[in-house]
XYZ file of C-alpha atoms in Angstrom:
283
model
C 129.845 41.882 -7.406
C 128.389 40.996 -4.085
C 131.190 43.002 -2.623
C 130.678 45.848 -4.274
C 127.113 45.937 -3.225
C 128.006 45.763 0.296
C 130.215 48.823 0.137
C 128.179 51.084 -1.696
C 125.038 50.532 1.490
C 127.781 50.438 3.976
C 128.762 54.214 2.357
C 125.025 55.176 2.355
C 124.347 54.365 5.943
C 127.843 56.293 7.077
C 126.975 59.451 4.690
C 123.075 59.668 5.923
C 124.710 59.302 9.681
C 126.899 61.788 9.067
C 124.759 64.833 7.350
C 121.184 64.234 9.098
C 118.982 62.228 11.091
C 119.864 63.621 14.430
C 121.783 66.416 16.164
C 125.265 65.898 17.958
C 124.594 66.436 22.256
C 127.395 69.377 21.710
C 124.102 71.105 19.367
C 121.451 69.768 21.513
C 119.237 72.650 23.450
C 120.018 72.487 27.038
C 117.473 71.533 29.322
C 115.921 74.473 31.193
C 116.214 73.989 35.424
C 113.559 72.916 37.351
C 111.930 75.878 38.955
C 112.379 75.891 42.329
C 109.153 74.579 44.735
C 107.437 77.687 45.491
C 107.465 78.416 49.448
C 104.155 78.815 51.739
C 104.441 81.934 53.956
C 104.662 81.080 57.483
C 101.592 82.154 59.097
C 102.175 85.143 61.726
C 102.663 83.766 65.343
C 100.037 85.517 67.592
C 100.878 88.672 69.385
C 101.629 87.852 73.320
C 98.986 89.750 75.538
C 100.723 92.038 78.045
C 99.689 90.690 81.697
C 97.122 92.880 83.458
C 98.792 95.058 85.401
C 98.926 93.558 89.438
C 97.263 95.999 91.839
C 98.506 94.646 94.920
C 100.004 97.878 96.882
C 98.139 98.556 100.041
C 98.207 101.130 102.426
C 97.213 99.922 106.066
C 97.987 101.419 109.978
C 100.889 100.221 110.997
C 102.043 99.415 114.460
C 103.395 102.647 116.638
C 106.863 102.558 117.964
C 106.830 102.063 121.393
C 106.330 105.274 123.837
C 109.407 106.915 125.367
C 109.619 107.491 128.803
C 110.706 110.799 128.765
C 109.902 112.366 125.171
C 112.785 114.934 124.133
C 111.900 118.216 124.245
C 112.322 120.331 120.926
C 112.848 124.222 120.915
C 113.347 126.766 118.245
C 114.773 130.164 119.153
C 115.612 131.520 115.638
C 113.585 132.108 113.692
C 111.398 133.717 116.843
C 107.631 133.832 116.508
C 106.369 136.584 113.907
C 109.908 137.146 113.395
C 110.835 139.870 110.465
C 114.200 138.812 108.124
C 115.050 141.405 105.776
C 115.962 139.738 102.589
C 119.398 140.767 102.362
C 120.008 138.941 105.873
C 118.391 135.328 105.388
C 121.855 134.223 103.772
C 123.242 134.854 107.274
C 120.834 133.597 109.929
C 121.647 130.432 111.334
C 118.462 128.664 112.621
C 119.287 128.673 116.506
C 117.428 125.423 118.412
C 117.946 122.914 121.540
C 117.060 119.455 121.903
C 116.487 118.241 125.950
C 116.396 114.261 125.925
C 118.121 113.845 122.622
C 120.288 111.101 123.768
C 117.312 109.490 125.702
C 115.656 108.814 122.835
C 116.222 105.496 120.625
C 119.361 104.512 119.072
C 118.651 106.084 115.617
C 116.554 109.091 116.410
C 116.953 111.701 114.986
C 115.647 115.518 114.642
C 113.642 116.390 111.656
C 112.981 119.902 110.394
C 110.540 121.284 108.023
C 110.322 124.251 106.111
C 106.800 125.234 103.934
C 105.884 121.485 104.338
C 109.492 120.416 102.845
C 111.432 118.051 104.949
C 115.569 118.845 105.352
C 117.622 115.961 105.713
C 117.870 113.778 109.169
C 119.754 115.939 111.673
C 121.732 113.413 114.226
C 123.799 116.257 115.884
C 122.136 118.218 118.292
C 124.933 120.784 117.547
C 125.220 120.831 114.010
C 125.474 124.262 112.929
C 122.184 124.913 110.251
C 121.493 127.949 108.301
C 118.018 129.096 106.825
C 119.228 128.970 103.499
C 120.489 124.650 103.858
C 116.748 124.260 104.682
C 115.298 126.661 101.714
C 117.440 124.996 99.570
C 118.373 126.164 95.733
C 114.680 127.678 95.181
C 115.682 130.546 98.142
C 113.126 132.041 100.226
C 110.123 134.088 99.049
C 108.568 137.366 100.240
C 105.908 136.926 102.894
C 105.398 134.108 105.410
C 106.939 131.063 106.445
C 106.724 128.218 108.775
C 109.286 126.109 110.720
C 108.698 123.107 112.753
C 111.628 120.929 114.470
C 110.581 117.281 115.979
C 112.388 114.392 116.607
C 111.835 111.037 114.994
C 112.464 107.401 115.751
C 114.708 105.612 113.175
C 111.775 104.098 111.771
C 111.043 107.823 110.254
C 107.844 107.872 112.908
C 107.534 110.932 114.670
C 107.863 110.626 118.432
C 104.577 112.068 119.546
C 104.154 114.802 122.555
C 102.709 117.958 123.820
C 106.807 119.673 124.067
C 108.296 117.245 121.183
C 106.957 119.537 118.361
C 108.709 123.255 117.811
C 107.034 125.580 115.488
C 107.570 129.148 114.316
C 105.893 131.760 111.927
C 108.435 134.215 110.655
C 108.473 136.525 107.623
C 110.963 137.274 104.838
C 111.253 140.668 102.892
C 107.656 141.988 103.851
C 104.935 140.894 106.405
C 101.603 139.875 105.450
C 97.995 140.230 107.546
C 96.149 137.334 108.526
C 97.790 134.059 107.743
C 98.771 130.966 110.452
C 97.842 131.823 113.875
C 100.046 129.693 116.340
C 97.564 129.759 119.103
C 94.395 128.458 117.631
C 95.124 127.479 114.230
C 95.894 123.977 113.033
C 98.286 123.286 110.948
C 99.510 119.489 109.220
C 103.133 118.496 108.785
C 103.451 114.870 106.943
C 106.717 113.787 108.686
C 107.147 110.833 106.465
C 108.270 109.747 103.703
C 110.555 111.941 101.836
C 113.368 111.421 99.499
C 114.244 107.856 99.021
C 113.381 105.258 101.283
C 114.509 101.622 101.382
C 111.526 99.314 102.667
C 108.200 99.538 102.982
C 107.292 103.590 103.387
C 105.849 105.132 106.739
C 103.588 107.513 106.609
C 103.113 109.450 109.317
C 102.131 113.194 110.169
C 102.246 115.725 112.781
C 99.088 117.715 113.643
C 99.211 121.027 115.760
C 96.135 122.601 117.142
C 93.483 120.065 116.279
C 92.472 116.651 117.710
C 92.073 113.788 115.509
C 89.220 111.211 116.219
C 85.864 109.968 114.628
C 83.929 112.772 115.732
C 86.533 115.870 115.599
C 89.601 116.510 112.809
C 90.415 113.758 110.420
C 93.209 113.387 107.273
C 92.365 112.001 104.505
C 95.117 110.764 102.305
C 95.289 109.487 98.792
C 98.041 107.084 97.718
C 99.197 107.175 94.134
C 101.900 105.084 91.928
C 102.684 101.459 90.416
C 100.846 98.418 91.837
C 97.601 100.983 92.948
C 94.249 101.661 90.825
C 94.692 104.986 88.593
C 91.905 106.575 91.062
C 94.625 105.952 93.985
C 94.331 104.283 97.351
C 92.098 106.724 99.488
C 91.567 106.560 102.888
C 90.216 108.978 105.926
C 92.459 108.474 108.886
C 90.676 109.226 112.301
C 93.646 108.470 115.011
C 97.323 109.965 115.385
C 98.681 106.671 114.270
C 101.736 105.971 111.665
C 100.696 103.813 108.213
C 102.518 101.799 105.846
C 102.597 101.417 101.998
C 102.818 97.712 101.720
C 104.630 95.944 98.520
C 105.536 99.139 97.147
C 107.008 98.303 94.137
C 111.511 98.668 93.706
C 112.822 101.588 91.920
C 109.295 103.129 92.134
C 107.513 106.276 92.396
C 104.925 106.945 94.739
C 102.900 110.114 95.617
C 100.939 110.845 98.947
C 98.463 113.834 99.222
C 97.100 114.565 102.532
C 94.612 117.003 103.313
C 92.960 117.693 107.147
C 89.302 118.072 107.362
C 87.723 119.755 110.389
C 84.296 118.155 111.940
C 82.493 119.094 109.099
C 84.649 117.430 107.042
C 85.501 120.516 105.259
C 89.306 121.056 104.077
C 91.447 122.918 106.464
C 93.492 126.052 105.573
C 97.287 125.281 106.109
C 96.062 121.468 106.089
C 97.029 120.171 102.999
C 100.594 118.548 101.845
C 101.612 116.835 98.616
C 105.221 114.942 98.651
C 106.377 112.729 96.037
C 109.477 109.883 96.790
C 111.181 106.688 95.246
C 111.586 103.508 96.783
C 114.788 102.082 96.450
C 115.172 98.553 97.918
C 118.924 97.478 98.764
């Protein structure tokens, strides 16, 4: 009897395991995932201030080559004074010139023309065969007047400085024109230096016909633009027929000088003004 008791409990407890009570872990809901901790937005790193720009270009007088003894002696023939050129024969003239003392001048010198205020290339043969058209260049020569000047220079792009060193000629293309340069009595400013690319600190020197600079008579006053200088330029009024020097220019640079002469009165000059930009290009 007892036995029988202990079955029919054991059978309960099997049969109420087996229909309720809990679920099986196959039925059980799964657990949903952790959400992920949210992340803080980094906060923005401060923009870097661009340095002020440096303004450390100068532009001083620099020291003068030393004086030659005998200062060549520069001399244009062709174009002749007031000369006339037909248009259709400019391609054709060869610009006819002499040198006396080239070779006596320093190792390096060389003879520098200029055309309208616009410098040819270094000339180191006193022979070298030139025609009007190498110095006019791809923009050709206009109607009307012109100017030439021939003048040697020392290798440090200086011009060597004398009464006979400097040539000059007024000639006309295609028509003549009243008034205009007189060679006697009217000056005239040529800035010798710099020009193209240069490859140290720039010279800048200028050539001054009929005129005296000095405190009291002619002056130039020149304005240096470009990188390292104030947007207002570096100005100066130069009262002596000295060479100066852009100092620290800056490598791979562009730099612009304006010159203008001023008579006594400090009024601007006719035929006295030059503009000229170049790069420096350190090696």
């Amino acid at each position: 009897m007892k036995c029988m008791h202990c079955s029919w409990v054991i059978a309960s407890i099997v049969l109420v395991m087996g229909c309720g009570g809990g679920q099986s872990a196959a039925n059980a809901p799964a657990e949903a995932p952790s959400a992920a901790p949210t992340q803080q937005p980094k906060p923005a790193e401060p923009e870097a201030k661009p340095e002020p720009e440096k303004f450390d270009v100068d532009f001083v007088e620099a020291k003068p080559s030393a004086a030659v003894d005998k200062p060549p002696r520069v001399t244009i023939d062709v174009p002749g004074f007031n000369q006339f050129l037909p248009a259709s024969l400019v391609a054709n003239t060869r610009i006819r010139f002499k040198v006396q003392g080239f070779s006596d001048a320093p190792e390096g010198s060389y003879l520098q023309f200029i055309l309208d205020n616009k410098p040819f290339r270094p000339v180191t043969d006193p022979n070298e065969k030139i025609m009007l058209t190498d110095l006019a260049g791809a923009e050709g020569l206009a109607d009307g007047e012109h100017i030439i000047a021939a003048f040697m220079s020392y290798p440090t792009h200086e011009a060597i400085k004398s009464e006979k060193g400097i040539a000059v000629r007024r000639f006309y293309v295609g028509k003549r024109s009243d008034g205009g340069w007189d060679s006697n009595r009217s000056p005239l400013l040529l800035l010798a230096s710099p020009h193209g690319t240069v490859a140290e600190d720039p010279i800048v020197d200028f050539v001054v016909l009929n005129a005296s600079i000095s405190n009291s008579e002619y002056s130039v006053r020149t304005v240096v633009t470009g990188p390292g200088i104030k947007p207002e330029g570096i100005q100066r009024v130069i009262t002596d027929w000295k060479p100066w020097v852009i100092l620290s220019a800056r490598d791979g640079a562009e730099y612009k000088v304006d010159m203008q002469l001023l008579d006594p009165s400090g009024e601007a000059v006719p035929y006295g003004a030059v503009s000229r930009t170049f790069t420096v290009k350190r090696p």
